[in-house]
């Protein structure tokens, strides 16, 4: 149980395009979903927290107009990297949580490469 | 959230128990200790969590000292597939996981 699916797993695109990443909780309803970013040889950095039906809360230094988050239902959140540039190339990972002190469960990540 | 301190790296022998320490001397009474691991190029995997009692599941055991200032994750029979970065995280009510550098565990045959 507690499976989180992330799609796509790998994307390469040209500079200036927008990329959408989907995160789905397959066998549970997630009250909260989280988006992280991980650069090579570094640890995960939280970008934003989203609750179904409300606006995402972004961490300091993360541009909300560049990283659009939509949490449309209790099983789906999307991250759109708008007008992506090479410096946005990274490993993006989502997680989902039921509630209380239940743990977050993570997707397998999306490796984004901007040329 | 309380800061946690873990060794940078550890080597373990395949088939033997792996004991991963974590210090969290400033942990508060309502903070849980969570353990995750990240195998190369994958998303983190939840292992176990606890508040003050020892916990065991199919993956590992978590031993928390009585004063809660430290804990040990035990992988009972390490395999090569357990090679990963292991993260010990103390978590409060806002449920935001803060990943440090973790311990790079290498299981050797």
Coordinates of N, CA and C in Angstrom, one line a residue:
Chain A
X1 N 0.8 -1.2 0.0 CA 0.0 0.0 0.0 C 0.8 1.3 0.0
X2 N 0.2 2.4 0.0 CA 0.8 3.7 0.1 C 1.8 3.9 -1.1
X3 N 1.2 3.8 -2.3 CA 2.0 4.0 -3.5 C 1.7 5.4 -4.1
X4 N 2.8 6.1 -4.4 CA 2.7 7.4 -5.1 C 3.4 7.3 -6.5
X5 N 2.6 7.6 -7.5 CA 3.1 7.5 -8.9 C 3.4 8.9 -9.4
X6 N 4.6 9.1 -10.0 CA 5.0 10.3 -10.6 C 5.3 10.2 -12.0
X7 N 4.8 11.1 -12.8 CA 4.9 11.0 -14.3 C 5.2 12.4 -14.9
X8 N 6.1 12.6 -15.8 CA 6.9 11.5 -16.4 C 8.1 11.3 -15.5
X9 N 8.9 10.2 -15.8 CA 10.1 9.9 -15.0 C 11.3 10.7 -15.5
X10 N 11.2 11.0 -16.8 CA 12.3 11.7 -17.4 C 11.8 12.6 -18.5
X11 N 12.3 13.8 -18.5 CA 11.9 14.7 -19.6 C 13.0 15.6 -20.0
X12 N 13.2 15.8 -21.3 CA 14.2 16.7 -21.9 C 13.5 17.6 -22.8
X13 N 13.7 18.9 -22.6 CA 13.0 19.9 -23.5 C 13.9 21.1 -23.6
X14 N 13.4 21.9 -24.6 CA 14.2 23.1 -24.9 C 13.9 24.3 -23.9
X15 N 14.9 25.1 -23.8 CA 14.7 26.3 -22.9 C 13.6 27.1 -23.4
X16 N 12.8 27.6 -22.4 CA 11.6 28.4 -22.7 C 10.3 27.7 -22.7
X17 N 10.3 26.4 -22.7 CA 9.1 25.6 -22.7 C 8.6 25.4 -21.3
X18 N 7.4 25.0 -21.1 CA 6.8 24.7 -19.8 C 6.6 23.2 -19.7
X19 N 6.9 22.7 -18.5 CA 6.8 21.2 -18.3 C 5.9 21.0 -17.1
X20 N 5.0 20.0 -17.3 CA 4.1 19.6 -16.3 C 4.4 18.2 -15.7
X21 N 4.5 18.1 -14.4 CA 4.8 16.9 -13.7 C 3.6 16.5 -12.9
X22 N 3.2 15.2 -13.0 CA 2.0 14.8 -12.2 C 2.4 13.9 -11.1
X23 N 1.7 14.0 -10.0 CA 1.9 13.2 -8.8 C 0.6 12.6 -8.4
X24 N 0.5 11.3 -8.3 CA -0.8 10.7 -7.9 C -0.6 9.7 -6.8
X25 N -1.5 9.8 -5.8 CA -1.5 8.8 -4.7 C -2.5 7.7 -5.2
X26 N -2.0 6.5 -5.4 CA -2.7 5.4 -6.1 C -3.7 4.7 -5.2
X27 N -3.4 4.5 -4.0 CA -4.2 3.7 -3.1 C -4.6 4.3 -1.8
X28 N -4.5 5.7 -1.8 CA -4.9 6.4 -0.6 C -5.2 7.8 -1.0
X29 N -6.0 8.5 -0.1 CA -6.3 9.9 -0.4 C -5.4 10.8 0.5
X30 N -4.7 11.7 -0.2 CA -3.7 12.5 0.4 C -4.2 13.8 0.8
X31 N -4.2 14.1 2.1 CA -4.6 15.5 2.5 C -3.6 16.5 2.1
X32 N -2.4 16.1 2.1 CA -1.3 17.0 1.8 C -0.3 16.4 0.8
X33 N 0.2 17.2 -0.1 CA 1.2 16.7 -1.0 C 2.3 17.7 -1.0
X34 N 3.6 17.2 -1.2 CA 4.8 18.1 -1.1 C 5.6 17.9 -2.4
X35 N 6.3 19.0 -2.7 CA 7.2 19.0 -3.9 C 8.6 19.3 -3.5
X36 N 9.5 18.5 -3.9 CA 10.9 18.7 -3.5 C 11.7 18.8 -4.8
X37 N 12.9 19.3 -4.6 CA 13.9 19.4 -5.7 C 15.2 18.9 -5.2
X38 N 16.0 18.2 -6.0 CA 17.3 17.7 -5.6 C 18.3 17.9 -6.7
X39 N 19.3 18.7 -6.4 CA 20.4 18.8 -7.3 C 21.4 17.8 -7.1
X40 N 22.3 17.5 -8.1 CA 23.3 16.4 -8.0 C 24.1 16.6 -6.7
X41 N 24.3 15.4 -6.0 CA 25.1 15.3 -4.8 C 24.6 16.2 -3.7
X42 N 23.4 16.6 -3.7 CA 22.8 17.4 -2.6 C 21.6 16.7 -2.1
X43 N 21.1 17.1 -1.0 CA 19.9 16.5 -0.4 C 18.6 17.1 -0.9
X44 N 17.5 16.5 -0.6 CA 16.2 17.1 -1.0 C 15.9 18.4 -0.4
X45 N 15.4 19.3 -1.2 CA 15.0 20.6 -0.7 C 13.5 20.8 -0.9
X46 N 12.7 21.1 0.1 CA 11.3 21.3 0.0 C 11.0 22.5 -0.8
X47 N 10.2 22.4 -1.8 CA 9.8 23.6 -2.6 C 8.5 24.2 -2.1
X48 N 7.5 23.3 -1.9 CA 6.1 23.8 -1.6 C 5.3 22.7 -1.0
X49 N 4.3 23.1 -0.3 CA 3.3 22.2 0.4 C 1.9 22.5 -0.2
X50 N 1.2 21.5 -0.6 CA -0.2 21.8 -1.1 C -1.2 20.9 -0.5
X51 N -2.3 21.6 -0.2 CA -3.5 20.9 0.3 C -4.6 20.9 -0.7
X52 N -5.4 19.9 -0.8 CA -6.4 19.8 -1.9 C -7.4 21.0 -1.8
X53 N -7.5 21.6 -2.9 CA -8.5 22.7 -3.0 C -8.0 24.1 -2.5
X54 N -6.8 24.2 -2.0 CA -6.3 25.5 -1.6 C -4.9 25.8 -2.2
X55 N -4.5 27.0 -2.1 CA -3.3 27.4 -2.7 C -2.1 26.8 -2.0
X56 N -1.1 26.5 -2.8 CA 0.1 25.9 -2.3 C 0.9 27.0 -1.4
X57 N 1.6 26.5 -0.4 CA 2.5 27.3 0.4 C 3.9 27.0 -0.1
X58 N 4.6 28.1 -0.5 CA 6.0 27.9 -1.1 C 7.0 28.2 0.0
X59 N 8.1 27.5 -0.1 CA 9.3 27.8 0.8 C 10.0 29.1 0.3
X60 N 10.7 29.6 1.3 CA 11.4 30.9 0.9 C 12.4 30.7 -0.2
X61 N 12.3 31.6 -1.1 CA 13.2 31.5 -2.3 C 12.7 30.7 -3.5
X62 N 11.5 30.1 -3.3 CA 10.9 29.4 -4.5 C 9.9 30.3 -5.1
X63 N 10.0 30.5 -6.4 CA 9.1 31.5 -7.1 C 7.8 30.8 -7.4
X64 N 6.8 31.3 -6.9 CA 5.5 30.7 -7.1 C 4.9 30.9 -8.5
X65 N 5.4 31.9 -9.2 CA 4.9 32.1 -10.5 C 5.7 31.3 -11.5
X66 N 6.8 30.8 -11.1 CA 7.6 29.9 -12.0 C 7.2 28.4 -11.8
X67 N 6.9 28.1 -10.6 CA 6.6 26.7 -10.2 C 5.1 26.7 -9.8
X68 N 4.3 26.4 -10.8 CA 2.8 26.4 -10.5 C 2.4 25.1 -10.0
X69 N 1.7 25.1 -8.9 CA 1.2 23.9 -8.3 C -0.3 23.9 -8.2
X70 N -0.9 22.8 -8.7 CA -2.3 22.6 -8.7 C -2.6 21.3 -8.0
X71 N -3.5 21.4 -6.9 CA -3.8 20.2 -6.2 C -5.3 20.0 -6.4
X72 N -5.6 19.4 -7.5 CA -7.0 19.3 -7.9 C -7.9 18.4 -7.2
X73 N -7.3 17.3 -6.6 CA -8.1 16.3 -5.9 C -7.3 15.7 -4.8
X74 N -7.9 14.8 -4.1 CA -7.2 14.2 -3.0 C -6.1 13.2 -3.5
X75 N -6.1 12.9 -4.8 CA -5.2 12.0 -5.3 C -4.2 12.5 -6.4
X76 N -4.4 13.8 -6.7 CA -3.6 14.4 -7.8 C -3.1 15.8 -7.5
X77 N -1.8 15.9 -7.7 CA -1.2 17.3 -7.6 C -0.3 17.4 -8.8
X78 N -0.2 18.6 -9.4 CA 0.7 18.8 -10.6 C 1.6 20.0 -10.3
X79 N 2.8 19.8 -10.8 CA 3.8 20.9 -10.7 C 4.1 21.3 -12.2
X80 N 4.0 22.6 -12.5 CA 4.3 23.0 -13.8 C 5.5 24.0 -13.7
X81 N 6.6 23.6 -14.4 CA 7.8 24.5 -14.4 C 7.6 25.4 -15.6
X82 N 7.3 26.7 -15.4 CA 7.0 27.5 -16.6 C 8.3 28.2 -17.1
X83 N 8.3 28.3 -18.4 CA 9.5 28.9 -19.1 C 10.8 28.4 -18.5
X84 N 10.9 27.1 -18.6 CA 12.1 26.5 -18.0 C 13.4 26.9 -18.7
X85 N 14.4 27.0 -17.8 CA 15.8 27.3 -18.3 C 16.7 26.3 -17.8
X86 N 17.9 26.2 -18.4 CA 18.9 25.2 -17.9 C 19.1 25.1 -16.4
X87 N 19.0 26.2 -15.7 CA 19.3 26.2 -14.3 C 18.1 25.5 -13.5
X88 N 17.0 25.2 -14.2 CA 15.9 24.5 -13.6 C 16.1 23.0 -13.7
X89 N 17.1 22.6 -14.5 CA 17.4 21.2 -14.6 C 17.6 20.6 -13.2
X90 N 16.9 19.5 -12.9 CA 17.0 19.0 -11.5 C 16.2 17.7 -11.4
X91 N 16.2 17.1 -10.3 CA 15.4 15.9 -10.0 C 14.3 16.4 -9.1
X92 N 13.0 16.3 -9.6 CA 11.8 16.8 -8.9 C 11.1 15.6 -8.3
X93 N 10.8 15.7 -7.0 CA 10.2 14.6 -6.4 C 8.9 15.0 -5.6
X94 N 7.9 14.3 -5.7 CA 6.7 14.6 -4.9 C 6.5 13.6 -3.8
X95 N 5.7 14.0 -2.8 CA 5.3 13.1 -1.7 C 3.9 13.4 -1.4
X96 N 3.3 12.4 -0.7 CA 1.9 12.5 -0.3 C 1.7 12.0 1.1
X97 N 0.8 12.6 1.8 CA 0.5 12.1 3.2 C -0.9 12.1 3.5
X98 N -1.3 11.1 4.3 CA -2.7 10.9 4.7 C -3.1 12.0 5.7
X99 N -2.4 12.0 6.8 CA -2.7 13.0 7.8 C -2.2 12.5 9.2
X100 N -2.4 13.2 10.2 CA -1.8 12.9 11.5 C -0.3 12.7 11.5
X101 N 0.2 11.7 12.1 CA 1.6 11.4 12.1 C 1.9 10.3 11.1
X102 N 1.0 10.1 10.2 CA 1.3 9.1 9.2 C 2.5 9.6 8.3
X103 N 3.3 8.7 7.8 CA 4.5 9.2 7.1 C 4.2 9.7 5.7
X104 N 5.1 10.5 5.1 CA 5.0 10.9 3.7 C 5.5 9.7 2.9
X105 N 4.8 9.5 1.7 CA 5.3 8.5 0.8 C 5.6 9.2 -0.5
X106 N 6.8 8.8 -1.1 CA 7.3 9.5 -2.2 C 7.2 8.8 -3.5
X107 N 7.1 9.7 -4.6 CA 7.1 9.2 -5.9 C 8.6 8.9 -6.3
X108 N 8.8 8.3 -7.5 CA 10.1 7.9 -7.9 C 10.9 9.1 -8.6
X109 N 10.3 10.3 -8.6 CA 11.0 11.4 -9.1 C 10.9 11.6 -10.6
X110 N 11.1 12.9 -11.0 CA 11.2 13.2 -12.4 C 12.5 13.9 -12.7
X111 N 13.2 13.4 -13.6 CA 14.5 14.0 -13.9 C 14.3 15.0 -15.1
X112 N 14.4 16.2 -14.8 CA 14.2 17.3 -15.8 C 15.5 17.9 -16.4
X113 N 15.6 17.8 -17.7 CA 16.8 18.4 -18.3 C 16.4 19.4 -19.3
X114 N 16.9 20.6 -19.1 CA 16.5 21.7 -20.0 C 17.7 22.0 -20.9
X115 N 17.6 22.0 -22.2 CA 18.7 22.2 -23.1 C 18.8 23.7 -23.5
Chain B
X1 N 12.0 22.1 13.9 CA 12.3 20.7 14.1 C 13.7 20.6 14.7
X2 N 13.8 19.6 15.6 CA 15.1 19.4 16.2 C 16.2 19.0 15.1
X3 N 17.4 19.4 15.3 CA 18.5 19.0 14.4 C 18.9 17.6 14.7
X4 N 19.2 16.9 13.7 CA 19.7 15.5 13.9 C 21.1 15.4 13.4
X5 N 21.9 14.5 14.0 CA 23.3 14.3 13.6 C 23.5 12.9 13.3
X6 N 24.0 12.6 12.1 CA 24.3 11.2 11.7 C 25.7 11.1 11.2
X7 N 26.3 9.9 11.3 CA 27.6 9.7 10.7 C 27.5 9.9 9.2
X8 N 28.6 10.4 8.6 CA 28.6 10.6 7.1 C 28.4 9.4 6.3
X9 N 29.1 8.3 6.8 CA 29.1 7.1 6.0 C 29.3 5.9 6.9
X10 N 28.9 4.7 6.4 CA 29.1 3.5 7.1 C 29.2 2.3 6.1
X11 N 30.1 1.4 6.4 CA 30.2 0.2 5.6 C 29.6 -1.0 6.5
X12 N 28.8 -1.8 5.8 CA 28.2 -3.0 6.5 C 28.5 -4.2 5.7
X13 N 28.5 -5.4 6.4 CA 28.7 -6.6 5.7 C 27.4 -7.2 5.4
X14 N 27.3 -7.8 4.2 CA 26.1 -8.4 3.7 C 25.7 -9.6 4.7
X15 N 24.4 -9.6 5.1 CA 24.0 -10.7 6.0 C 24.1 -10.4 7.4
X16 N 24.8 -9.3 7.7 CA 24.9 -8.9 9.2 C 23.9 -7.8 9.4
X17 N 23.7 -7.6 10.7 CA 22.8 -6.5 11.1 C 23.6 -5.1 10.9
X18 N 22.8 -4.2 10.5 CA 23.4 -2.8 10.3 C 22.7 -1.9 11.3
X19 N 23.6 -1.3 12.1 CA 23.0 -0.4 13.2 C 23.4 1.1 12.8
X20 N 22.4 1.9 12.6 CA 22.6 3.3 12.1 C 22.2 4.2 13.3
X21 N 23.2 5.0 13.8 CA 22.9 5.9 14.9 C 22.4 7.2 14.4
X22 N 21.7 7.9 15.3 CA 21.2 9.2 15.1 C 21.1 10.0 16.4
X23 N 21.7 11.1 16.5 CA 21.5 12.0 17.7 C 20.5 13.1 17.4
X24 N 19.7 13.3 18.4 CA 18.7 14.4 18.3 C 18.5 14.9 19.7
X25 N 19.5 15.5 20.3 CA 19.6 15.9 21.7 C 18.6 17.0 22.0
X26 N 18.1 17.8 21.0 CA 17.2 18.9 21.3 C 15.8 18.5 21.0
X27 N 15.5 17.3 20.8 CA 14.2 16.9 20.4 C 13.1 17.2 21.4
X28 N 12.0 17.7 21.0 CA 10.9 18.1 22.0 C 9.9 16.9 22.1
X29 N 9.1 17.0 23.1 CA 8.2 15.9 23.5 C 7.3 15.5 22.4
X30 N 6.9 16.4 21.5 CA 5.9 16.0 20.5 C 6.5 15.8 19.1
X31 N 7.8 15.7 19.1 CA 8.5 15.4 17.8 C 8.7 13.9 17.6
X32 N 8.3 13.4 16.5 CA 8.5 12.0 16.2 C 9.9 11.9 15.5
X33 N 10.5 10.7 15.5 CA 11.7 10.4 14.8 C 11.3 9.5 13.6
X34 N 11.6 10.0 12.4 CA 11.3 9.3 11.1 C 12.6 8.8 10.5
X35 N 12.6 7.7 9.8 CA 13.7 7.2 9.0 C 13.3 7.0 7.6
X36 N 14.0 7.5 6.7 CA 13.8 7.3 5.3 C 15.2 6.9 4.7
X37 N 15.1 6.3 3.5 CA 16.3 6.0 2.8 C 16.1 6.4 1.3
X38 N 17.2 6.7 0.6 CA 17.1 7.0 -0.8 C 18.2 6.2 -1.5
X39 N 17.7 5.3 -2.3 CA 18.6 4.6 -3.2 C 18.8 5.4 -4.4
X40 N 20.0 5.3 -5.0 CA 20.5 6.2 -6.0 C 19.4 6.4 -7.1
X41 N 19.2 7.7 -7.5 CA 18.3 8.0 -8.6 C 16.8 7.6 -8.3
X42 N 16.4 7.4 -7.1 CA 15.0 7.1 -6.8 C 14.5 8.1 -5.8
X43 N 13.2 8.1 -5.6 CA 12.6 8.9 -4.5 C 12.9 8.2 -3.2
X44 N 12.8 9.0 -2.1 CA 13.0 8.4 -0.8 C 12.0 7.4 -0.4
X45 N 12.4 6.4 0.4 CA 11.5 5.4 0.8 C 11.3 5.4 2.3
X46 N 10.1 5.5 2.8 CA 9.8 5.5 4.2 C 10.2 4.1 4.8
X47 N 10.9 4.2 6.0 CA 11.3 3.0 6.6 C 10.5 2.7 7.9
X48 N 10.5 3.7 8.8 CA 9.9 3.5 10.1 C 9.8 4.8 10.9
X49 N 8.9 4.9 11.8 CA 9.0 6.1 12.7 C 8.5 5.7 14.1
X50 N 8.8 6.6 15.1 CA 8.4 6.4 16.4 C 8.5 7.6 17.3
X51 N 7.8 7.6 18.4 CA 7.8 8.7 19.3 C 8.7 8.4 20.5
X52 N 8.4 7.4 21.3 CA 9.3 7.0 22.4 C 9.4 5.5 22.6
X53 N 8.5 4.8 22.1 CA 8.6 3.3 22.2 C 9.4 2.8 21.1
X54 N 10.1 1.6 21.3 CA 10.8 1.0 20.2 C 9.7 0.5 19.2
X55 N 10.1 0.5 17.9 CA 9.2 0.1 16.9 C 9.9 -1.0 16.0
X56 N 9.1 -1.9 15.4 CA 9.6 -2.8 14.5 C 8.6 -3.0 13.4
X57 N 9.1 -3.1 12.2 CA 8.2 -3.5 11.0 C 9.0 -4.5 10.2
X58 N 8.5 -4.7 9.0 CA 9.1 -5.8 8.1 C 10.4 -5.3 7.6
X59 N 10.7 -4.0 7.6 CA 12.0 -3.5 7.1 C 13.1 -3.4 8.2
X60 N 12.7 -2.9 9.3 CA 13.7 -2.5 10.3 C 13.1 -2.4 11.7
X61 N 14.0 -2.2 12.6 CA 13.6 -1.8 14.0 C 14.2 -0.5 14.4
X62 N 13.5 0.2 15.2 CA 13.9 1.6 15.7 C 13.9 1.5 17.2
X63 N 15.1 1.8 17.7 CA 15.4 1.8 19.1 C 15.6 3.3 19.5
X64 N 14.7 3.8 20.4 CA 14.8 5.2 20.9 C 15.2 5.1 22.3
X65 N 16.3 5.9 22.7 CA 16.7 5.9 24.1 C 15.6 6.5 25.0
X66 N 15.8 6.1 26.3 CA 14.7 6.6 27.2 C 14.6 8.1 27.3
X67 N 15.7 8.8 27.2 CA 15.7 10.2 27.2 C 15.4 10.8 25.9
X68 N 15.2 10.0 24.8 CA 14.8 10.4 23.5 C 15.9 11.2 22.8
X69 N 17.1 11.3 23.3 CA 18.1 12.1 22.7 C 18.8 11.4 21.6
X70 N 18.6 10.2 21.4 CA 19.2 9.5 20.3 C 18.4 8.2 19.9
X71 N 18.7 7.7 18.7 CA 18.0 6.5 18.3 C 18.9 5.7 17.4
X72 N 18.5 4.5 17.2 CA 19.3 3.6 16.3 C 18.3 2.9 15.4
X73 N 18.6 2.9 14.1 CA 17.9 2.1 13.1 C 18.6 0.8 12.9
X74 N 17.9 -0.3 13.0 CA 18.6 -1.6 12.8 C 18.0 -2.3 11.6
X75 N 18.9 -2.6 10.7 CA 18.5 -3.4 9.5 C 19.0 -4.8 9.9
X76 N 18.1 -5.8 10.2 CA 18.5 -7.0 10.8 C 19.5 -7.9 10.0
X77 N 19.3 -7.9 8.7 CA 20.1 -8.7 7.8 C 20.4 -7.9 6.5
X78 N 21.4 -7.1 6.5 CA 21.7 -6.2 5.4 C 21.9 -7.0 4.1
X79 N 21.4 -6.5 3.0 CA 21.6 -7.0 1.7 C 22.2 -5.9 0.8
X80 N 22.7 -6.3 -0.3 CA 23.3 -5.3 -1.2 C 22.3 -4.3 -1.6
X81 N 21.0 -4.7 -1.7 CA 20.0 -3.7 -2.0 C 19.7 -2.7 -1.0
X82 N 20.3 -2.8 0.2 CA 20.1 -1.9 1.3 C 21.1 -0.7 1.2
X83 N 22.0 -0.8 0.2 CA 22.9 0.3 0.0 C 22.2 1.6 -0.5
X84 N 22.3 2.6 0.3 CA 21.5 3.8 0.1 C 22.0 4.9 1.1
X85 N 21.4 6.1 0.9 CA 21.5 7.2 1.9 C 20.4 7.1 2.9
X86 N 20.7 7.0 4.2 CA 19.6 6.9 5.2 C 19.5 8.2 5.9
X87 N 18.3 8.7 6.1 CA 18.0 10.0 6.7 C 17.2 9.7 8.0
X88 N 17.7 10.4 9.0 CA 17.0 10.4 10.3 C 16.4 11.8 10.5
X89 N 15.1 11.9 10.7 CA 14.5 13.3 10.7 C 13.5 13.4 11.9
X90 N 13.7 14.5 12.7 CA 12.8 14.7 13.8 C 11.7 15.7 13.3
X91 N 10.4 15.3 13.5 CA 9.4 16.0 12.8 C 8.3 16.5 13.8
X92 N 7.9 17.7 13.6 CA 6.8 18.3 14.4 C 5.5 18.3 13.7
X93 N 4.6 19.0 14.2 CA 3.2 19.0 13.6 C 3.1 19.6 12.3
X94 N 4.0 20.4 11.8 CA 3.8 21.0 10.4 C 4.1 20.0 9.3
X95 N 4.7 18.8 9.8 CA 4.9 17.7 8.9 C 5.8 18.0 7.7
X96 N 6.6 19.0 7.8 CA 7.6 19.3 6.7 C 8.9 18.5 7.0
X97 N 9.2 17.6 6.2 CA 10.5 16.9 6.3 C 11.6 17.7 5.9
X98 N 12.7 17.8 6.8 CA 13.9 18.5 6.4 C 15.0 17.5 6.3
X99 N 15.5 17.3 5.1 CA 16.5 16.3 4.8 C 17.9 16.9 5.0
X100 N 18.7 16.3 5.9 CA 20.0 16.7 6.0 C 20.9 15.9 5.0
X101 N 22.2 15.7 5.4 CA 23.1 14.9 4.5 C 22.9 13.4 4.6
X102 N 22.4 13.0 5.8 CA 22.1 11.5 6.0 C 23.4 10.7 6.1
X103 N 23.2 9.4 6.2 CA 24.4 8.5 6.3 C 24.4 7.7 5.0
X104 N 25.5 7.7 4.3 CA 25.7 6.8 3.1 C 26.1 5.5 3.6
X105 N 25.2 4.5 3.4 CA 25.5 3.1 3.9 C 25.8 2.3 2.6
X106 N 27.0 1.6 2.7 CA 27.4 0.7 1.7 C 27.4 -0.7 2.2
X107 N 26.7 -1.6 1.7 CA 26.7 -3.0 2.1 C 27.6 -3.7 1.1
X108 N 28.6 -4.4 1.7 CA 29.6 -5.1 0.9 C 29.4 -6.6 1.1
X109 N 29.6 -7.3 0.0 CA 29.5 -8.7 -0.1 C 30.6 -9.4 0.7

